[in-house]
């Protein structure tokens, strides 16, 4: 026997199994952070909806190793989500290599769940997940036009007003070299449009600086985009070649020192944007999911904070809270990453 769990406590069963038999991991390919499913606290879980990818970004080897997109049927994903929620999960983190492409490989096949038909498609998946009454957070979304369809669900509070969109760059020429969609004006227009519909939308993104051939002017285009888009959460990496990636053959590899210098500049610009945006939350009351309790208070996250990658909310009087509990917090202070407050 590995563990004694409650009835339908799927999360604990999986945790015990993974403790006894850790799943093989590949740090280059797995989407789940290195903490893995086994160490994910009981109150949130990663929900993988597909494997592989139809894109061919020049810096990435995932498609050559994992193949083209293979979507899990929507009913299977919803059944897994339902089990996780029955097991105590309060937040589902939808992951894939390209969430917005979900179902394209199966022509958006229709499946039945709880007596209702759902298409294997991002919007319909979100509608199904919203029936579960927990937080749903979308990761790895491309800014395609059909992403507009999930805005009403966010505006109605059915899924979290949060989008993780890895833009990677903002110079059309660099995006073309990366083999990624390159219409930056359309992207900015789309972001503004989303924010009109969902004013509290959090947009998270990742970028690569120092991609082969990136000039000073193109790097500045990226900084201009950052200032104009006012993204909420941003991660950035200095470009580093991956064995087997097409981008390694591109001319004009950027000097390491220059890459680091650009990364520093990029992060400084973003820290200013982030600090200003978080400052606007001071005085507001926000919903927080509690993650950890210590002797001096508790740490939790709001709709704007995905676990592991974003900031957090410190609750100064949260000593008696429990992990997995939802509470309202009045924000009293903010820095460039985190918020600090007290129970409302
Ligand atoms: S980086 Fe590009 S090719 Fe690689 S998984 Fe993401 S979308 Fe697919």
Short mmCIF file of C-alpha atoms and ligand atoms in Angstrom, two decimals:
data_model
loop_
_atom_site.label_atom_id
_atom_site.label_comp_id
_atom_site.label_asym_id
_atom_site.label_seq_id
_atom_site.Cartn_x
_atom_site.Cartn_y
_atom_site.Cartn_z
CA UNK A 1 0.00 0.00 0.00
CA UNK A 2 1.37 3.43 -0.94
CA UNK A 3 -1.03 5.73 0.90
CA UNK A 4 -4.46 6.08 2.49
CA UNK A 5 -6.52 8.70 0.72
CA UNK A 6 -10.07 9.97 0.86
CA UNK A 7 -12.70 8.71 -1.59
CA UNK A 8 -12.12 10.09 -5.13
CA UNK A 9 -8.97 11.82 -3.89
CA UNK A 10 -7.35 11.52 -7.32
CA UNK A 11 -4.64 14.09 -6.61
CA UNK A 12 -3.40 12.25 -3.51
CA UNK A 13 -3.44 8.87 -5.29
CA UNK A 14 -1.35 10.28 -8.14
CA UNK A 15 0.97 11.97 -5.68
CA UNK A 16 1.57 8.66 -3.83
CA UNK A 17 2.14 6.77 -7.09
CA UNK A 18 4.58 9.39 -8.33
CA UNK A 19 6.41 9.36 -5.01
CA UNK A 20 6.94 5.60 -5.29
CA UNK A 21 7.63 5.65 -9.03
CA UNK A 22 8.81 9.07 -10.20
CA UNK A 23 7.82 9.72 -13.83
CA UNK A 24 10.75 10.06 -16.26
CA UNK A 25 11.34 13.74 -17.03
CA UNK A 26 13.01 15.57 -19.88
CA UNK A 27 13.88 19.15 -18.97
CA UNK A 28 13.88 20.20 -22.62
CA UNK A 29 10.48 18.80 -23.46
CA UNK A 30 8.23 18.66 -20.45
CA UNK A 31 5.83 21.54 -19.95
CA UNK A 32 5.26 20.88 -16.29
CA UNK A 33 7.85 22.70 -14.19
CA UNK A 34 10.67 20.69 -12.63
CA UNK A 35 8.72 20.47 -9.41
CA UNK A 36 6.50 18.13 -11.45
CA UNK A 37 3.00 16.89 -10.79
CA UNK A 38 4.15 14.93 -7.74
CA UNK A 39 5.14 18.07 -5.85
CA UNK A 40 2.30 20.27 -7.02
CA UNK A 41 0.32 21.27 -3.95
CA UNK A 42 -3.06 19.62 -3.71
CA UNK A 43 -4.93 22.81 -4.57
CA UNK A 44 -3.65 23.40 -8.09
CA UNK A 45 -2.89 21.12 -11.02
CA UNK A 46 -1.58 21.26 -14.56
CA UNK A 47 -4.03 20.00 -17.17
CA UNK A 48 -2.27 18.93 -20.33
CA UNK A 49 -4.60 19.14 -23.32
CA UNK A 50 -2.34 18.18 -26.20
CA UNK A 51 1.12 17.03 -27.15
CA UNK A 52 3.36 18.16 -30.02
CA UNK A 53 3.13 21.28 -32.15
CA UNK A 54 2.35 22.29 -35.73
CA UNK A 55 4.62 25.34 -35.64
CA UNK A 56 8.26 25.23 -36.62
CA UNK A 57 9.87 28.03 -34.62
CA UNK A 58 13.49 28.13 -35.71
CA UNK A 59 14.89 28.14 -32.16
CA UNK A 60 12.88 25.12 -30.98
CA UNK A 61 13.30 21.36 -31.40
CA UNK A 62 10.06 20.23 -29.79
CA UNK A 63 8.23 19.46 -33.07
CA UNK A 64 11.14 17.37 -34.34
CA UNK A 65 11.11 15.34 -31.11
CA UNK A 66 7.43 15.27 -30.24
CA UNK A 67 5.89 15.55 -33.68
CA UNK A 68 2.83 17.47 -34.82
CA UNK A 69 -0.03 18.46 -32.56
CA UNK A 70 -2.04 15.59 -31.07
CA UNK A 71 -5.02 16.84 -29.05
CA UNK A 72 -6.63 14.87 -26.27
CA UNK A 73 -10.38 14.48 -26.83
CA UNK A 74 -12.23 17.19 -24.95
CA UNK A 75 -14.33 14.74 -22.91
CA UNK A 76 -11.17 13.04 -21.61
CA UNK A 77 -9.69 16.37 -20.58
CA UNK A 78 -12.92 17.41 -18.86
CA UNK A 79 -13.21 14.07 -17.05
CA UNK A 80 -9.63 14.44 -15.79
CA UNK A 81 -10.36 18.01 -14.70
CA UNK A 82 -13.50 16.85 -12.88
CA UNK A 83 -11.48 14.19 -11.00
CA UNK A 84 -8.86 16.73 -10.02
CA UNK A 85 -11.53 19.09 -8.70
CA UNK A 86 -13.17 16.24 -6.75
CA UNK A 87 -9.72 15.56 -5.29
CA UNK A 88 -9.44 19.10 -3.93
CA UNK A 89 -7.90 21.07 -6.80
CA UNK A 90 -8.99 24.72 -6.81
CA UNK A 91 -7.04 25.93 -9.80
CA UNK A 92 -6.52 24.24 -13.17
CA UNK A 93 -3.58 25.37 -15.29
CA UNK A 94 -4.23 24.50 -18.91
CA UNK A 95 -0.98 23.64 -20.67
CA UNK A 96 0.10 22.42 -24.08
CA UNK A 97 2.61 23.60 -26.67
CA UNK A 98 -0.06 25.75 -28.36
CA UNK A 99 -3.35 25.96 -26.48
CA UNK A 100 -5.06 28.07 -29.15
CA UNK A 101 -4.49 25.29 -31.74
CA UNK A 102 -6.23 22.74 -29.54
CA UNK A 103 -8.38 20.35 -31.60
CA UNK A 104 -7.26 21.47 -35.06
CA UNK A 105 -5.74 17.99 -35.67
CA UNK A 106 -9.04 16.24 -34.88
CA UNK A 107 -11.10 18.82 -36.80
CA UNK A 108 -12.57 20.00 -33.50
CA UNK A 109 -14.30 16.63 -32.98
CA UNK A 110 -17.46 16.77 -30.89
CA UNK A 111 -17.65 14.68 -27.71
CA UNK A 112 -20.19 14.35 -24.94
CA UNK A 113 -19.56 15.35 -21.34
CA UNK A 114 -22.24 15.55 -18.62
CA UNK A 115 -24.93 15.01 -21.30
CA UNK A 116 -23.85 17.99 -23.40
CA UNK A 117 -21.88 18.17 -26.66
CA UNK A 118 -18.51 19.96 -26.63
CA UNK A 119 -16.15 20.45 -29.54
CA UNK A 120 -12.45 19.67 -29.02
CA UNK A 121 -11.60 23.36 -29.22
CA UNK A 122 -10.17 25.98 -26.84
CA UNK A 123 -13.36 28.01 -26.34
CA UNK A 124 -15.57 24.96 -25.78
CA UNK A 125 -12.99 23.43 -23.45
CA UNK A 126 -13.03 26.65 -21.41
CA UNK A 127 -16.84 26.55 -21.30
CA UNK A 128 -16.68 23.00 -19.95
CA UNK A 129 -14.00 23.84 -17.40
CA UNK A 130 -16.00 26.85 -16.22
CA UNK A 131 -18.74 24.40 -15.13
CA UNK A 132 -16.37 23.04 -12.47
CA UNK A 133 -16.45 26.20 -10.36
CA UNK A 134 -12.68 26.49 -9.86
CA UNK A 135 -10.05 28.82 -11.29
CA UNK A 136 -9.01 28.03 -14.87
CA UNK A 137 -5.84 29.64 -16.19
CA UNK A 138 -4.74 29.48 -19.82
CA UNK A 139 -1.08 29.04 -20.73
CA UNK A 140 0.75 29.03 -24.08
CA UNK A 141 -1.85 30.78 -26.18
CA UNK A 142 -1.05 32.26 -29.62
CA UNK A 143 -2.68 35.65 -30.30
CA UNK A 144 -4.99 34.29 -33.00
CA UNK A 145 -8.34 36.01 -33.76
CA UNK A 146 -10.34 33.20 -32.16
CA UNK A 147 -8.76 33.98 -28.77
CA UNK A 148 -11.31 36.84 -28.76
CA UNK A 149 -13.97 34.19 -28.12
CA UNK A 150 -12.78 33.50 -24.58
CA UNK A 151 -13.05 37.17 -23.57
CA UNK A 152 -16.77 36.89 -22.66
CA UNK A 153 -15.94 33.92 -20.41
CA UNK A 154 -13.27 36.02 -18.69
CA UNK A 155 -15.55 39.06 -18.44
CA UNK A 156 -18.21 36.89 -16.76
CA UNK A 157 -15.66 35.46 -14.31
CA UNK A 158 -16.03 31.93 -15.69
CA UNK A 159 -12.32 31.55 -16.38
CA UNK A 160 -9.50 33.67 -15.01
CA UNK A 161 -8.78 36.93 -16.84
CA UNK A 162 -5.26 35.74 -17.60
CA UNK A 163 -3.49 34.89 -20.84
CA UNK A 164 0.02 33.53 -21.15
CA UNK A 165 1.12 34.39 -24.70
CA UNK A 166 4.77 33.80 -25.56
CA UNK A 167 5.33 36.69 -28.01
CA UNK A 168 9.12 36.03 -28.14
CA UNK A 169 9.90 39.28 -30.03
CA UNK A 170 8.31 42.34 -31.61
CA UNK A 171 10.47 43.10 -34.63
CA UNK A 172 8.74 41.75 -37.76
CA UNK A 173 12.08 40.73 -39.27
CA UNK A 174 13.22 38.84 -36.16
CA UNK A 175 9.81 37.19 -35.82
CA UNK A 176 10.12 36.06 -39.43
CA UNK A 177 13.56 34.61 -38.69
CA UNK A 178 12.03 32.91 -35.68
CA UNK A 179 9.24 31.62 -37.97
CA UNK A 180 6.56 33.13 -35.79
CA UNK A 181 3.54 35.31 -36.67
CA UNK A 182 4.88 38.82 -37.22
CA UNK A 183 2.06 41.35 -37.43
CA UNK A 184 2.92 43.43 -34.38
CA UNK A 185 0.37 46.22 -35.09
CA UNK A 186 -2.41 43.64 -35.19
CA UNK A 187 -1.12 42.14 -31.95
CA UNK A 188 -1.19 45.52 -30.19
CA UNK A 189 -4.68 46.19 -31.55
CA UNK A 190 -5.83 42.80 -30.33
CA UNK A 191 -4.39 43.41 -26.85
CA UNK A 192 -6.19 46.78 -26.63
CA UNK A 193 -9.39 45.18 -27.75
CA UNK A 194 -9.13 42.43 -25.13
CA UNK A 195 -8.50 45.00 -22.42
CA UNK A 196 -11.57 46.97 -23.49
CA UNK A 197 -13.65 43.82 -22.92
CA UNK A 198 -11.79 42.60 -19.85
CA UNK A 199 -10.20 45.56 -18.03
CA UNK A 200 -8.54 43.39 -15.37
CA UNK A 201 -6.95 41.05 -17.94
CA UNK A 202 -3.42 39.97 -17.02
CA UNK A 203 -1.15 39.23 -19.96
CA UNK A 204 1.97 37.25 -19.33
CA UNK A 205 4.62 36.69 -21.96
CA UNK A 206 8.14 35.49 -22.63
CA UNK A 207 10.73 37.01 -24.94
CA UNK A 208 14.10 36.10 -26.36
CA UNK A 209 16.71 38.85 -26.63
CA UNK A 210 19.89 38.61 -28.66
CA UNK A 211 18.41 36.33 -31.33
CA UNK A 212 20.85 35.85 -34.25
CA UNK A 213 20.98 38.99 -36.37
CA UNK A 214 19.12 41.20 -33.84
CA UNK A 215 20.32 44.78 -34.41
CA UNK A 216 20.22 47.65 -31.91
CA UNK A 217 17.25 49.08 -33.82
CA UNK A 218 15.36 45.77 -33.64
CA UNK A 219 16.10 45.45 -29.95
CA UNK A 220 14.71 48.97 -29.49
CA UNK A 221 11.58 47.95 -31.41
CA UNK A 222 11.16 45.24 -28.81
CA UNK A 223 11.49 47.76 -25.96
CA UNK A 224 8.95 50.05 -27.68
CA UNK A 225 6.53 47.16 -27.95
CA UNK A 226 7.00 46.39 -24.29
CA UNK A 227 6.24 50.00 -23.31
CA UNK A 228 3.21 50.20 -25.56
CA UNK A 229 1.73 46.79 -24.73
CA UNK A 230 2.25 47.31 -20.97
CA UNK A 231 2.29 43.58 -20.37
CA UNK A 232 1.71 42.58 -16.78
CA UNK A 233 4.12 39.69 -16.36
CA UNK A 234 7.17 39.09 -18.49
CA UNK A 235 9.98 36.57 -18.55
CA UNK A 236 12.99 37.00 -20.83
CA UNK A 237 15.95 34.92 -21.87
CA UNK A 238 19.17 35.70 -23.68
CA UNK A 239 19.14 33.56 -26.82
CA UNK A 240 21.10 30.35 -26.46
CA UNK A 241 21.40 27.79 -29.23
CA UNK A 242 19.66 24.44 -28.78
CA UNK A 243 21.29 21.43 -30.49
CA UNK A 244 19.49 20.69 -33.73
CA UNK A 245 17.59 24.02 -33.97
CA UNK A 246 17.48 25.77 -37.35
CA UNK A 247 18.32 29.14 -35.79
CA UNK A 248 21.88 27.91 -35.14
CA UNK A 249 22.56 28.26 -38.87
CA UNK A 250 21.51 31.92 -38.98
CA UNK A 251 24.21 34.53 -39.56
CA UNK A 252 24.99 37.32 -37.08
CA UNK A 253 25.12 35.46 -33.77
CA UNK A 254 25.05 38.17 -31.07
CA UNK A 255 28.00 38.55 -28.75
CA UNK A 256 27.35 37.07 -25.26
CA UNK A 257 28.13 40.32 -23.46
CA UNK A 258 25.73 42.26 -25.69
CA UNK A 259 23.03 39.67 -25.11
CA UNK A 260 23.41 40.01 -21.34
CA UNK A 261 23.42 43.78 -21.62
CA UNK A 262 20.19 43.73 -23.66
CA UNK A 263 18.60 41.30 -21.22
CA UNK A 264 19.40 43.64 -18.35
CA UNK A 265 17.94 46.66 -20.20
CA UNK A 266 14.86 44.67 -21.13
CA UNK A 267 14.24 43.53 -17.55
CA UNK A 268 14.77 47.08 -16.22
CA UNK A 269 12.11 48.48 -18.59
CA UNK A 270 9.72 45.69 -17.66
CA UNK A 271 10.34 46.11 -13.91
CA UNK A 272 9.24 49.76 -14.22
CA UNK A 273 6.09 48.79 -16.12
CA UNK A 274 5.30 46.02 -13.67
CA UNK A 275 5.88 48.22 -10.61
CA UNK A 276 3.57 50.93 -12.02
CA UNK A 277 0.87 48.40 -12.83
CA UNK A 278 1.03 46.75 -9.41
CA UNK A 279 1.00 50.16 -7.71
CA UNK A 280 -2.45 50.75 -9.26
CA UNK A 281 -3.74 47.79 -7.25
CA UNK A 282 -2.95 49.40 -3.88
CA UNK A 283 -6.20 50.09 -2.02
CA UNK A 284 -8.14 47.49 -4.00
CA UNK A 285 -9.63 44.27 -2.64
CA UNK A 286 -8.59 41.18 -4.57
CA UNK A 287 -9.48 37.49 -4.45
CA UNK A 288 -6.52 35.35 -3.40
CA UNK A 289 -5.92 31.60 -3.40
CA UNK A 290 -3.74 30.74 -0.40
CA UNK A 291 -0.59 28.73 -1.19
CA UNK A 292 1.54 28.62 1.99
CA UNK A 293 1.30 29.64 5.61
CA UNK A 294 4.21 30.57 7.88
CA UNK A 295 4.67 32.08 11.34
CA UNK A 296 4.37 35.66 10.05
CA UNK A 297 1.49 35.34 7.63
CA UNK A 298 0.64 33.61 4.37
CA UNK A 299 1.50 33.69 0.68
CA UNK A 300 -1.17 33.42 -1.94
CA UNK A 301 -1.87 34.34 -5.53
CA UNK A 302 -4.46 36.46 -7.28
CA UNK A 303 -5.91 35.92 -10.76
CA UNK A 304 -2.83 37.76 -12.05
CA UNK A 305 -0.32 35.26 -10.64
CA UNK A 306 0.35 31.81 -12.04
CA UNK A 307 2.28 29.54 -9.66
CA UNK A 308 6.06 29.26 -10.06
CA UNK A 309 6.40 31.98 -12.71
CA UNK A 310 4.59 35.13 -11.57
CA UNK A 311 4.52 37.23 -8.42
CA UNK A 312 2.52 36.52 -5.29
CA UNK A 313 0.40 38.18 -2.61
CA UNK A 314 1.68 38.38 0.95
CA UNK A 315 -1.08 38.29 3.56
CA UNK A 316 0.36 39.77 6.74
CA UNK A 317 -2.41 38.48 8.99
CA UNK A 318 -2.84 35.13 7.24
CA UNK A 319 -1.31 32.87 9.93
CA UNK A 320 -4.55 30.95 10.47
CA UNK A 321 -5.39 30.39 6.82
CA UNK A 322 -5.16 27.05 5.02
CA UNK A 323 -3.52 26.24 1.71
CA UNK A 324 -6.21 26.02 -0.98
CA UNK A 325 -8.52 28.53 0.72
CA UNK A 326 -9.92 31.54 -1.19
CA UNK A 327 -9.84 34.85 0.70
CA UNK A 328 -10.30 38.54 -0.08
CA UNK A 329 -7.27 40.71 0.59
CA UNK A 330 -6.97 44.51 0.75
CA UNK A 331 -3.75 45.51 -1.02
CA UNK A 332 -1.67 47.91 1.08
CA UNK A 333 1.69 47.92 -0.73
CA UNK A 334 3.30 46.78 -3.96
CA UNK A 335 6.77 46.36 -5.39
CA UNK A 336 7.85 45.34 -8.92
CA UNK A 337 6.63 41.75 -8.48
CA UNK A 338 4.50 41.17 -5.41
CA UNK A 339 1.59 42.68 -3.50
CA UNK A 340 1.29 43.00 0.29
CA UNK A 341 -1.95 43.29 2.21
CA UNK A 342 -4.30 42.14 4.93
CA UNK A 343 -7.49 40.10 5.03
CA UNK A 344 -10.54 42.16 4.00
S1 LIG B 1 8.35 27.32 -29.55
FE1 LIG B 1 7.19 27.21 -31.49
S2 LIG B 1 7.68 25.21 -32.36
FE2 LIG B 1 8.33 25.17 -30.22
S3 LIG B 1 6.60 24.30 -29.14
FE3 LIG B 1 6.36 26.51 -29.03
S4 LIG B 1 5.07 27.07 -30.77
FE4 LIG B 1 5.83 24.97 -31.13
#
